[in-house]
CSV table of C-alpha atoms in Angstrom, one decimal:
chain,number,residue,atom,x,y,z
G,1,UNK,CA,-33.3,69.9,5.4
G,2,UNK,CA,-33.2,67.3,2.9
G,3,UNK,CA,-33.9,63.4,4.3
G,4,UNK,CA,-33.0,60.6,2.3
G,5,UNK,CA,-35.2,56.6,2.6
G,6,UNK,CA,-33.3,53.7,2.4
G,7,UNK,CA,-36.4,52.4,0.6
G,8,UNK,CA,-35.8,55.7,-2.2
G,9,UNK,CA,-32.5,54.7,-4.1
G,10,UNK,CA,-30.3,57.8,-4.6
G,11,UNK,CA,-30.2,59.4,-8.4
G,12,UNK,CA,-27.0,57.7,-8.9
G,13,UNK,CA,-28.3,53.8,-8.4
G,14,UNK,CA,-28.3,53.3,-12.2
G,15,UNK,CA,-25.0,53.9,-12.6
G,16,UNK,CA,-23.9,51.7,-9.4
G,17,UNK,CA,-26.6,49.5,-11.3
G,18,UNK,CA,-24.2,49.3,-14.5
G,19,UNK,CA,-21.3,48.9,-12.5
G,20,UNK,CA,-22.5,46.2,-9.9
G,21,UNK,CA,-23.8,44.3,-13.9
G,22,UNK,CA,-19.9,44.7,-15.0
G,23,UNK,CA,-18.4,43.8,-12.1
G,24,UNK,CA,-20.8,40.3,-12.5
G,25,UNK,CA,-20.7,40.3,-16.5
G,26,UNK,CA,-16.6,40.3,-15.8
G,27,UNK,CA,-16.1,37.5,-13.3
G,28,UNK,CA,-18.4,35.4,-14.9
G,29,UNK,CA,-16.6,35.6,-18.3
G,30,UNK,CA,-13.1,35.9,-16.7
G,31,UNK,CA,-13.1,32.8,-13.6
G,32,UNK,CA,-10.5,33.2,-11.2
G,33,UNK,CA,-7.2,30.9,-12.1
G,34,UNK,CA,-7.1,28.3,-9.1
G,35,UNK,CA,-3.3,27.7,-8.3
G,36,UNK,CA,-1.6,24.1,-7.4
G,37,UNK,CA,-2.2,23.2,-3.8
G,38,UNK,CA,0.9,23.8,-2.0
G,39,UNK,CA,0.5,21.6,1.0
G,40,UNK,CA,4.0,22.8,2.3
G,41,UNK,CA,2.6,26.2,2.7
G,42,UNK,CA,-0.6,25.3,4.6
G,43,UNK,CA,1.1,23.0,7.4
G,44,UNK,CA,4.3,25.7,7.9
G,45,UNK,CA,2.4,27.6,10.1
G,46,UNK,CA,2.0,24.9,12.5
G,47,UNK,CA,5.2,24.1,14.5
G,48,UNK,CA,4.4,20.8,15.9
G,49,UNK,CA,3.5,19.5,12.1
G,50,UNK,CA,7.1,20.3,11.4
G,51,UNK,CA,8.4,16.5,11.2
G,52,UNK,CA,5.2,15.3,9.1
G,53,UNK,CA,6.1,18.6,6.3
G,54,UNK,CA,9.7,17.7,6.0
G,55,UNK,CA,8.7,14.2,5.6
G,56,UNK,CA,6.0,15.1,3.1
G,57,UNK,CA,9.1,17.2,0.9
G,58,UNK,CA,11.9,15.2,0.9
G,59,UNK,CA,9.7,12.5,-0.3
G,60,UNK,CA,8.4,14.2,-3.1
G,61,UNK,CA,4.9,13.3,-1.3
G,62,UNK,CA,4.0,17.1,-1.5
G,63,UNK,CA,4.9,17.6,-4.8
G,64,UNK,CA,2.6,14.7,-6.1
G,65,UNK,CA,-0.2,16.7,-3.7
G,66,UNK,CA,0.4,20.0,-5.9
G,67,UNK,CA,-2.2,18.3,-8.9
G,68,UNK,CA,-5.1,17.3,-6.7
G,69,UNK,CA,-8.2,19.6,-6.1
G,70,UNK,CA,-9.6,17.9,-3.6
G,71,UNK,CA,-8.3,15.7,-0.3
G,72,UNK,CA,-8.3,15.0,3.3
G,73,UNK,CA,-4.9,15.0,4.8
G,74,UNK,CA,-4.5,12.9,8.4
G,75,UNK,CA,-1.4,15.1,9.7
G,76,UNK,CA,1.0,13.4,12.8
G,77,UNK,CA,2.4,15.9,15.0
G,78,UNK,CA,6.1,16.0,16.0
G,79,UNK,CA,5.0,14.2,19.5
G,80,UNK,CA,3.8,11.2,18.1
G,81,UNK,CA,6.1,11.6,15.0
G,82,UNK,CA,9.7,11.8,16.6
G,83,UNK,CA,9.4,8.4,17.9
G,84,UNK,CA,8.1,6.2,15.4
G,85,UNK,CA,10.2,3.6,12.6
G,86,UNK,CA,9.4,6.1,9.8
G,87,UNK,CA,11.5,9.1,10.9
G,88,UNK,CA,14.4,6.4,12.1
G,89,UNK,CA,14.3,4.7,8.9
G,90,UNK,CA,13.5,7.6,6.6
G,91,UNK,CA,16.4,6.6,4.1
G,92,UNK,CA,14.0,4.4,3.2
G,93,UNK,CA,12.6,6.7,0.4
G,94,UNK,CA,10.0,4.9,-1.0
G,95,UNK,CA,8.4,2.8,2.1
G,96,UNK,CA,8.4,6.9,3.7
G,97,UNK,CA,6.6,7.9,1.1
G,98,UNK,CA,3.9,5.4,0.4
G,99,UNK,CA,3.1,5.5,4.4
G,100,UNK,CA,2.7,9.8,3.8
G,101,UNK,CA,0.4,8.4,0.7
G,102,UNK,CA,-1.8,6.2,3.2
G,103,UNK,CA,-2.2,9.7,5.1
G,104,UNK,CA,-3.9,11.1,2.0
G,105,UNK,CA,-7.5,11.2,1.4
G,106,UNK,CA,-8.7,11.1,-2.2
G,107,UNK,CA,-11.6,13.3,-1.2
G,108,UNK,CA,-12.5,16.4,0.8
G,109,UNK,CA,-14.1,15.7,3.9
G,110,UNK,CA,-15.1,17.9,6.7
G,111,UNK,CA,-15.8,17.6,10.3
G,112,UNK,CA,-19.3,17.4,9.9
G,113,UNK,CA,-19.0,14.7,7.2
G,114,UNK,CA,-16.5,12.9,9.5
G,115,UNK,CA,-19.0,12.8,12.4
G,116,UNK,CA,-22.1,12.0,10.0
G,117,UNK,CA,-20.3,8.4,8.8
G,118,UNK,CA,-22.7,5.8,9.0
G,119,UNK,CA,-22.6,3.2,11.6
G,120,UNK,CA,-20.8,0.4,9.3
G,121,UNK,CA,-18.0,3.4,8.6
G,122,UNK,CA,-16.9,4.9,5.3
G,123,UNK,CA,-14.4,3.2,3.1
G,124,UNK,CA,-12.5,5.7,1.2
G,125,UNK,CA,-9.2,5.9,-1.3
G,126,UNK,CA,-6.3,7.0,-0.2
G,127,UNK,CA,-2.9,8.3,-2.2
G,128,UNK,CA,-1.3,4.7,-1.8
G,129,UNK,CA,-4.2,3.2,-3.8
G,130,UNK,CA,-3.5,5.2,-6.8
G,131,UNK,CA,0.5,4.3,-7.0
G,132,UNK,CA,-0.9,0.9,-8.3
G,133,UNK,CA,1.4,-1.1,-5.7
G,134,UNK,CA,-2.1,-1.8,-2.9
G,135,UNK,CA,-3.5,-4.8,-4.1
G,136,UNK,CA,-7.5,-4.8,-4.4
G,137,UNK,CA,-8.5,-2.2,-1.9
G,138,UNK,CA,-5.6,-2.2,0.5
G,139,UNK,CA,-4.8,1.4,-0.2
G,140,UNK,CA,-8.5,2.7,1.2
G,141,UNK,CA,-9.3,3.2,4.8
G,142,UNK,CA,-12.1,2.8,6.8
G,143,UNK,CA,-13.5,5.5,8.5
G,144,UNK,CA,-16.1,4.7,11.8
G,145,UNK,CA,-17.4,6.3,15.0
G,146,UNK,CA,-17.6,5.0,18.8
G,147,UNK,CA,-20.6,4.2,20.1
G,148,UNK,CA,-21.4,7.7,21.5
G,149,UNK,CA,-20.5,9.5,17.9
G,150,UNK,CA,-18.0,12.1,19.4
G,151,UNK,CA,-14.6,10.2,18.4
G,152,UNK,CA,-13.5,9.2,15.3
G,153,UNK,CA,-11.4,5.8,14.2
G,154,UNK,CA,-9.6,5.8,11.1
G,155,UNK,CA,-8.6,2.2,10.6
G,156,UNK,CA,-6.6,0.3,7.4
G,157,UNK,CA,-8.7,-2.0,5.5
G,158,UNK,CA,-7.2,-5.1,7.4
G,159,UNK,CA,-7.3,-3.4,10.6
G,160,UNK,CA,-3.9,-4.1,11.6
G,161,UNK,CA,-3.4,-0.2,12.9
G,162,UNK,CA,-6.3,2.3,14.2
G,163,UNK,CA,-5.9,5.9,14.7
G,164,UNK,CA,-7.7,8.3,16.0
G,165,UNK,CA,-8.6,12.2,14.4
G,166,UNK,CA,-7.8,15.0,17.1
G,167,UNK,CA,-8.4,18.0,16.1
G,168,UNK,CA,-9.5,20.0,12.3
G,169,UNK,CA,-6.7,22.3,11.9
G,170,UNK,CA,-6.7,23.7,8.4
G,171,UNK,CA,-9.7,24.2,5.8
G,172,UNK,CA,-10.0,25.2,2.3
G,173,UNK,CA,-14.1,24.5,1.8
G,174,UNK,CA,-14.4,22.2,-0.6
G,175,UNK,CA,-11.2,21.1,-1.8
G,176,UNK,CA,-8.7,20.3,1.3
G,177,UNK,CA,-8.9,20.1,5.2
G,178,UNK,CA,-6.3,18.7,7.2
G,179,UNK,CA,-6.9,17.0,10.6
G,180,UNK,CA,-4.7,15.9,13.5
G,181,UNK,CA,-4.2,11.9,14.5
G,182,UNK,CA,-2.6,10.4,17.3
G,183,UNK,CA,-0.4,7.8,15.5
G,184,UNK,CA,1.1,6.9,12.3
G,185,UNK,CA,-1.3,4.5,10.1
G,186,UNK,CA,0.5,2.6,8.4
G,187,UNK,CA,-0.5,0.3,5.4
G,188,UNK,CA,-1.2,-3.6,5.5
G,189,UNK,CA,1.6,-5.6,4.7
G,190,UNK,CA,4.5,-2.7,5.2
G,191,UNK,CA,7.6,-3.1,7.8
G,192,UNK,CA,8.9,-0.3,8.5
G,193,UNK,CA,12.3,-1.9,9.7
G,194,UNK,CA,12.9,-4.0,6.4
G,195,UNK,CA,15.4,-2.7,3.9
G,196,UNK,CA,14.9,-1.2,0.6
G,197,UNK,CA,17.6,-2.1,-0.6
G,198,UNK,CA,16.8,-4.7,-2.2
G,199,UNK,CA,15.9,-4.8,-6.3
G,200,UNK,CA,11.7,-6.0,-7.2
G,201,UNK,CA,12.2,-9.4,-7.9
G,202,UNK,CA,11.7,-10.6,-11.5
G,203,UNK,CA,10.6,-7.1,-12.6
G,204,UNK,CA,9.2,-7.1,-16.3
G,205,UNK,CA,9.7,-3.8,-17.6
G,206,UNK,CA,7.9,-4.0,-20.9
G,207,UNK,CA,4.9,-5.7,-18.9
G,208,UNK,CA,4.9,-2.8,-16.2
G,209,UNK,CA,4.8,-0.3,-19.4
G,210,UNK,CA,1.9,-2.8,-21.2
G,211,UNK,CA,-0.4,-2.2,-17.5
G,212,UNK,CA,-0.2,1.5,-17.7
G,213,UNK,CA,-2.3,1.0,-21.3
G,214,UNK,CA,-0.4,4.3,-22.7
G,215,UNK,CA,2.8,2.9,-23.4
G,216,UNK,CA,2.3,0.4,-26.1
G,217,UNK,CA,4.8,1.4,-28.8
G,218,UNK,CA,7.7,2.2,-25.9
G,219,UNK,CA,6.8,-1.7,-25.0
G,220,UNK,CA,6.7,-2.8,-28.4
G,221,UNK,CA,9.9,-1.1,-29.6
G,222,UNK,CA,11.7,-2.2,-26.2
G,223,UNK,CA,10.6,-5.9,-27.1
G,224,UNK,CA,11.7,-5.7,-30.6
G,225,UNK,CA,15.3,-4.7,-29.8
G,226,UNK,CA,15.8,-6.7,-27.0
G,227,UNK,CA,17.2,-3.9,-24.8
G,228,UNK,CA,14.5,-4.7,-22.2
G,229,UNK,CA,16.4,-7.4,-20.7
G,230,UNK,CA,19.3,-5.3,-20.8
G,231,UNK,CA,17.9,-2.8,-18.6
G,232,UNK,CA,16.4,-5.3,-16.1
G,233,UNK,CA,20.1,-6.8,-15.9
G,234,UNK,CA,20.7,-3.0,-14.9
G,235,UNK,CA,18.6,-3.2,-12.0
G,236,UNK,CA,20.8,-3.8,-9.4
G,237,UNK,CA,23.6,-1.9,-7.7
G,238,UNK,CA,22.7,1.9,-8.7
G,239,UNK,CA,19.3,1.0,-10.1
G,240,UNK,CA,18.2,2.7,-13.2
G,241,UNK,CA,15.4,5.4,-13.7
G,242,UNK,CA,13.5,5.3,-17.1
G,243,UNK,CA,11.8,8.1,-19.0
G,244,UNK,CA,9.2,6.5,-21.1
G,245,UNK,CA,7.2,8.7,-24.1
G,246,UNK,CA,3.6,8.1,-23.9
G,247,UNK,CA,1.6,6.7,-27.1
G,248,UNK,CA,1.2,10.3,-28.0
G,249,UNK,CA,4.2,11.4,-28.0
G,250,UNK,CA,4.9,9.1,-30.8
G,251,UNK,CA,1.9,10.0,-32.7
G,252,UNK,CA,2.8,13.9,-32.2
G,253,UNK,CA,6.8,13.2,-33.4
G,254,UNK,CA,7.0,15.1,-36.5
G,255,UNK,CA,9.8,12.6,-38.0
G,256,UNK,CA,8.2,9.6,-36.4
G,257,UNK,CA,8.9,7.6,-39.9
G,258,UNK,CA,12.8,8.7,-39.7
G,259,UNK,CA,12.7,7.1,-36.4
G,260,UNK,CA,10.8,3.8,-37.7
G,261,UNK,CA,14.0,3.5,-40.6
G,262,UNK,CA,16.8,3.7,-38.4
G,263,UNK,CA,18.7,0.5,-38.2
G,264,UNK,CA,18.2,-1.8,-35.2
G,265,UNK,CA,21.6,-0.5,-33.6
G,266,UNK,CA,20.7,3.0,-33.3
G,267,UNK,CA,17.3,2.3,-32.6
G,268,UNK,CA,19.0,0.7,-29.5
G,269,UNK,CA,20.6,4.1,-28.8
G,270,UNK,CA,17.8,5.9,-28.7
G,271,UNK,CA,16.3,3.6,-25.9
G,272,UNK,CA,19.4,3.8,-23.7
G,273,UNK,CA,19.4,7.2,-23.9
G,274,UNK,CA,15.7,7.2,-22.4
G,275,UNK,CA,17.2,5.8,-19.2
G,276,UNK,CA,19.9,7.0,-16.2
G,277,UNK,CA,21.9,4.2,-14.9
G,278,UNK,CA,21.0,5.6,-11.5
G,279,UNK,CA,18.1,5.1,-9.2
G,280,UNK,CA,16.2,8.5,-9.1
G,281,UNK,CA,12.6,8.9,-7.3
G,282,UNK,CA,10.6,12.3,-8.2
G,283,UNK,CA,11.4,13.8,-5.6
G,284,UNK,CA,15.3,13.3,-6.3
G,285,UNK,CA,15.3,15.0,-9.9
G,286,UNK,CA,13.5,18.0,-8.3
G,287,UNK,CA,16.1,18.7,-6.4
G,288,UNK,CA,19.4,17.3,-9.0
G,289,UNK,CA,22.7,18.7,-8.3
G,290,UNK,CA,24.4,18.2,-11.4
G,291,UNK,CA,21.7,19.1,-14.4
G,292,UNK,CA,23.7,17.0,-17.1
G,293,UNK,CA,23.4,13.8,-16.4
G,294,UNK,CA,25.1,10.2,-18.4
G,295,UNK,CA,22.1,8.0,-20.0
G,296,UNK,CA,23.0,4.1,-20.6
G,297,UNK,CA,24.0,5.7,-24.5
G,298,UNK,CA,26.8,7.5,-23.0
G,299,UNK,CA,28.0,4.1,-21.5
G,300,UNK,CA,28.1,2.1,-24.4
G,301,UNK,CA,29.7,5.7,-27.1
G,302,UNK,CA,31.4,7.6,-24.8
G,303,UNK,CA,31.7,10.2,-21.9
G,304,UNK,CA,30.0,13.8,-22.9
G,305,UNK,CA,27.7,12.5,-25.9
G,306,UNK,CA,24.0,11.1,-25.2
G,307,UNK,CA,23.8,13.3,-21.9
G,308,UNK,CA,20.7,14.8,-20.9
G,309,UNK,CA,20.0,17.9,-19.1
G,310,UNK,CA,17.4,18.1,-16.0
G,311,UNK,CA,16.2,20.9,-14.3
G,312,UNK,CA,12.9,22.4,-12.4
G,313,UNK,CA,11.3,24.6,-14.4
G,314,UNK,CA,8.5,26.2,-12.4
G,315,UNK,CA,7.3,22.9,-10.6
G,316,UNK,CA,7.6,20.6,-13.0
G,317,UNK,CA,11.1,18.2,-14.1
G,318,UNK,CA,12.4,19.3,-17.8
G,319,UNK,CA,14.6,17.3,-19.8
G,320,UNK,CA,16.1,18.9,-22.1
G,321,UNK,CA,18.4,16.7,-25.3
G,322,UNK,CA,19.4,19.9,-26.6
G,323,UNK,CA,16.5,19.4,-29.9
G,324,UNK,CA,13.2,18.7,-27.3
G,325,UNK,CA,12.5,19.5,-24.1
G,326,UNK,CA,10.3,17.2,-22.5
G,327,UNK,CA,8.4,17.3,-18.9
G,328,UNK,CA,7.5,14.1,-16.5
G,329,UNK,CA,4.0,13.9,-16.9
G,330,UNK,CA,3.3,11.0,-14.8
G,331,UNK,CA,5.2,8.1,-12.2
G,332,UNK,CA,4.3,5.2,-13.7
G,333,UNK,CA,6.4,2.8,-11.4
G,334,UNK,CA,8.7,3.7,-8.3
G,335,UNK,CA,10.0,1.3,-6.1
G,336,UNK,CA,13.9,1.5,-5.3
G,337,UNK,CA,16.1,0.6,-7.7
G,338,UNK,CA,13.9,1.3,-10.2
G,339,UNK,CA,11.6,4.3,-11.1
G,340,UNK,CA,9.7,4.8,-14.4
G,341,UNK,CA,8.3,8.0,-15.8
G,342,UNK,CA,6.0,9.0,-18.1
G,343,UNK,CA,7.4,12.0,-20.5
G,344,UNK,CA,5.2,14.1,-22.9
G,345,UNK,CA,8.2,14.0,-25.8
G,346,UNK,CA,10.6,11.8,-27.5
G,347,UNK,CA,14.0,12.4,-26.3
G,348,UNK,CA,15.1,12.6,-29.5
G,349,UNK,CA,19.3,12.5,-29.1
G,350,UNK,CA,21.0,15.6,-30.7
G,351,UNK,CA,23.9,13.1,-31.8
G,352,UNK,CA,21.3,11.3,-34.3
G,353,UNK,CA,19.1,13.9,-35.3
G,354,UNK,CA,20.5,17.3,-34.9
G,355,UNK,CA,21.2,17.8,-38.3
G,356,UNK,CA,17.9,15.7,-39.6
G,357,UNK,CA,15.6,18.6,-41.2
G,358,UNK,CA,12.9,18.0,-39.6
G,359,UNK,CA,9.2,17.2,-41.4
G,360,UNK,CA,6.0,18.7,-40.2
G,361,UNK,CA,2.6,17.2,-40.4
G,362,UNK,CA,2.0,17.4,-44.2
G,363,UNK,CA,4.9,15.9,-44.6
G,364,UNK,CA,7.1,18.8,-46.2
G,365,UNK,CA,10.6,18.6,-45.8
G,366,UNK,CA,12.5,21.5,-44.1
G,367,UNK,CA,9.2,22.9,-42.3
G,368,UNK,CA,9.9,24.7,-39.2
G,369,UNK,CA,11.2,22.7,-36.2
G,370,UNK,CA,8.0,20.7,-34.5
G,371,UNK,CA,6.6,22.5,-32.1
G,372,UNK,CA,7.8,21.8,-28.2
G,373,UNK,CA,5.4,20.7,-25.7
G,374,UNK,CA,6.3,22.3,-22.1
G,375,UNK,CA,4.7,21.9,-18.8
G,376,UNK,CA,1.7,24.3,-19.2
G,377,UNK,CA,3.6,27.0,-16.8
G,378,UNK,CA,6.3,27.1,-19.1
G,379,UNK,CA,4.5,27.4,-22.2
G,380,UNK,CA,6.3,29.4,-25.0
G,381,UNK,CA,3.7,33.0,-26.1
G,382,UNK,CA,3.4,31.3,-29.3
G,383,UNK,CA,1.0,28.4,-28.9
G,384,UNK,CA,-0.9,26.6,-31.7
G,385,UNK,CA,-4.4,28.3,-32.4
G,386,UNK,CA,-6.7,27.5,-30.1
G,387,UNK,CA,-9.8,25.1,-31.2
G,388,UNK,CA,-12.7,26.0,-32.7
G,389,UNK,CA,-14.9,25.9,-29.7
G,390,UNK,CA,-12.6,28.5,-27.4
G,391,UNK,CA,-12.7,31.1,-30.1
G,392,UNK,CA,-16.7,30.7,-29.8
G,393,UNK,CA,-16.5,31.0,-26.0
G,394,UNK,CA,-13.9,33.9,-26.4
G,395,UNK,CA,-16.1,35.9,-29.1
G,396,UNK,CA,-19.1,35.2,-27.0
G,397,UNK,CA,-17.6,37.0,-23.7
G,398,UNK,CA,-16.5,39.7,-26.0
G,399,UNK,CA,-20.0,40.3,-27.1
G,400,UNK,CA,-21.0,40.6,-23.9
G,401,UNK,CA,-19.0,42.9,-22.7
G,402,UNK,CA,-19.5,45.2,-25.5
G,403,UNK,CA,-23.4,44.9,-24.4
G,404,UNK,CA,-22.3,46.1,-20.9
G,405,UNK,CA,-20.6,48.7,-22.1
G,406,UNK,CA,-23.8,49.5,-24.0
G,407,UNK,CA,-26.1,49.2,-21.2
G,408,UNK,CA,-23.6,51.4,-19.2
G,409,UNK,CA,-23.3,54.6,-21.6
G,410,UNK,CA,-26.9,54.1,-21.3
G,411,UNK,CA,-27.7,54.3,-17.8
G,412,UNK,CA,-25.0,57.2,-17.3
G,413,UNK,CA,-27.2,59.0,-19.8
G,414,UNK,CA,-30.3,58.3,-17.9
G,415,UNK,CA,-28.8,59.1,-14.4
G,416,UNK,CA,-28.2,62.6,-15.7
G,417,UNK,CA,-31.6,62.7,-17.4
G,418,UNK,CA,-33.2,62.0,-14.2
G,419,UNK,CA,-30.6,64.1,-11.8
C-alpha cells in the first residue's frame, strides 16, 4: 500500500506552485476596488441605533461619511436619543447636523487604542472641525480615562458636556469602528433650542469664496459685476444656495475667452444662473422633488429659460444646463439660508451658448464639444488617455503576467516529466 509524508510534496506541487504564484502575481497587480463607506448600512442592523441613522440621513451627515477612509463614530442609542433637544428640534437642519459631525472622529480608533490614551487624554478632530465654522480647536474632543483605566470620558474641548463610551459595536480594522455613548455631546457654544431661522449676519460672499483659496476668479468676477451684493440682499426669506466653479473649472473651459468677452450684462446672467433662490443643504438636493429647478436668471428673463436640472446620479448631485453637466464636489459654506457649493464645471447656460461652436485647447474652432467631467462613477467609456506613468504601470503588470504564464507552461511540463 502506498503511504504518502506530509514532509514529501505530491508530484503535482509544481503546478499548485504556479498556480498559488498567479493567484499572488494577480492580486498584486489587480488591488481590490475599496467602495464608499456606507455608514447607513453598518448601523441598520442595530435596532436601538435607529434614531441616531435617521438622523445621520436626513441630514446629509451620512452622505458626507461616504468619502472618508478612516473614522471613529460615537453612536447614541434610541434610549438616550428619544429624549434629547436634537430629535425635538430636528427641523433645525444644520445645528442637527453639525452636532452628528461632533459625533465623528477624523481617525480610526479602536478599543485598545481607546483604553491605551495617556493620562493627560487625547485631543482628536472631529467632522465639525473640518466644516470650517469651530473656531481654533473647538471642533476636537478630548479623549481621557478614570483613574482605574476601565471607563472612558469623551469630553468637548471646553468641557461643557462629558460622555461616556459603552460598548464597541461595529469594526472595519483599520478604517471605521463605531462605539456606543451614554449621551449626546454636543459642541461648545451650540443651543439646541435657538432658532435657525435666522440669516448669518453680514455674510460676505465673495470673502467666504476668497477663504476657501480655490475660488478666486468666481470671487473676482462676482466683485467685478457687482451681483455679489445682490445675492446677499437674497439672503433672507427663502435663502439662496450657490453653485460656485472652482479655479479649475475655469482654466479647463474650453471657451473660457468667449466667456471673458461677453458684455457686463450677460456676464451677470451667467452668475445668477449659478445660484437657486432657495435655501438647499446637501442633503436636500439628494433627495429634490422637482429636477428642473428656477436659478435667479430665470427671475430677472423669464419662467422656463435659465433652469437647471438636478438629479442623483449614483451618489453624487448632477446639474445638468442642458450643454455641461457638472457634479458638487465640495460644501464650501452651509448654514441656513445660505449654502455654497463647490462644482467641478461652468454651468455654462444653453440660452447663451448653445449655438457658440465651441473651441478646444489649440484653439481651433468647431473642434468637438469639450469634454464633460462627471463624478468618477458616472464616467462616460471614453476618457482622455491616461498619463504617461499608468501606461508604464499597466505595461509592467502585463509583463508580468506573461512571465507567469511562462513560468506556468513550464512547471506543467515539469510535473509530467517528473510524474
Amino acid at each position: 500500500m502506498a503511504t504518502f509524508s506530509i514532509l514529501s510534496p505530491p508530484h503535482s506541487s509544481p503546478l499548485l506552485l504556479s498556480h498559488l504564484l498567479l493567484f499572488f502575481v494577480f492580486f498584486h497587480t489587480h488591488p481590490p476596488v475599496v467602495s464608499a463607506l456606507n455608514i447607513t448600512a453598518l448601523l441598520s442592523p442595530f435596532p436601538d441605533l435607529s434614531l441616531f441613522n435617521n438622523l445621520l440621513t436626513t441630514s446629509s451627515v451620512a452622505s458626507d461619511l461616504s468619502l472618508r477612509s478612516s473614522l471613529t463614530l460615537l453612536a447614541v442609542p434610541n434610549r438616550f436619543l428619544s429624549s434629547s433637544d436634537l430629535v425635538r428640534h430636528s427641523s433645525a437642519t444644520n445645528t442637527v447636523a453639525d452636532v452628528l459631525r461632533y459625533h465623528v472622529l477624523l481617525q480610526y480608533l479602536s478599543w485598545p487604542d481607546l483604553l491605551n490614551v495617556p493620562p493627560n487624554g487625547k485631543l482628536v478632530t472631529t467632522l465639525f472641525q473640518a466644516t470650517g465654522r469651530a473656531t481654533a480647536d473647538l471642533g476636537s474632543v478630548n479623549i481621557t480615562r478614570n483613574p482605574s483605566g476601565s471607563t472612558v470620558l469623551v469630553r468637548s474641548t471646553n468641557s461643557s458636556t462629558t460622555i461616556t463610551i459603552l460598548s464597541l459595536v461595529k469594526t472595519l480594522p483599520y478604517n471605521v469602528s463605531i462605539f456606543t455613548v451614554n449621551s449626546l455631546l454636543v459642541p461648545p457654544g451650540f443651543d439646541l433650542m435657538a432658532s435657525e431661522n435666522q440669516p448669518p449676519v453680514g455674510l460676505n460672499i465673495t470673502e467666504v469664496l476668497i477663504n476657501g483659496h480655490n475660488f478666486n476668479v468666481a470671487a473676482s468676477m462676482l466683485t467685478a459685476s457687482g451681483v455679489a451684493k445682490e445675492f446677499e440682499n437674497d439672503e433672507g426669506g427663502a435663502g439662496i444656495t450657490i453653485f460656485v466653479p472652482t479655479d479649475m473649472a475655469f482654466a479647463d473651459l474650453p471657451i473660457m475667452d468667449r466667456l471673458q468677452s461677453l458684455p457686463a450684462d450677460k456676464k451677470a446672467v451667467i452668475l445668477r444662473f449659478h445660484v437657486l433662490h432657495s435655501y438647499y443643504p446637501l442633503g436636500s438636493l439628494e433627495s429634490i422633488v422637482n429636477p428642473v429647478q428656477p436659478t435667479l436668471a430665470t427671475e430677472n428673463i423669464g419662467a422656463g429659460r435659465f433652469t437647471l436640472n438636478i438629479t442623483r446620479v449614483n451618489g453624487s448631485v448632477a446639474i445638468d444646463t442642458g450643454i455641461v453637466q457638472a457634479s458638487i464636489t465640495q460644501t464650501v459654506f452651509d448654514q441656513n439660508p445660505v449654502s455654497i457649493f463647490a462644482v467641478s464645471m461652468v454651468l455654462l447656460p444653453k440660452e447663451i451658448f448653445g449655438n457658440e461652436p465651441t473651441r478646444s485647447a489649440s484653439g481651433n474652432l468647431g473642434a468637438e464639444p469639450p469634454y464633460v467631467s462627471l463624478a468618477p462613477q458616472d464616467s462616460p467609456p471614453a476618457r482622455p488617455p491616461s498619463p504617461p506613468g499608468i501606461l508604464r504601470d499597466i505595461r509592467s503588470s502585463a509583463a508580468v503576467v506573461e512571465l507567469c504564464k511562462a513560468i506556468t507552461l513550464l512547471c506543467i511540463a515539469f510535473n509530467y516529466l517528473v510524474w
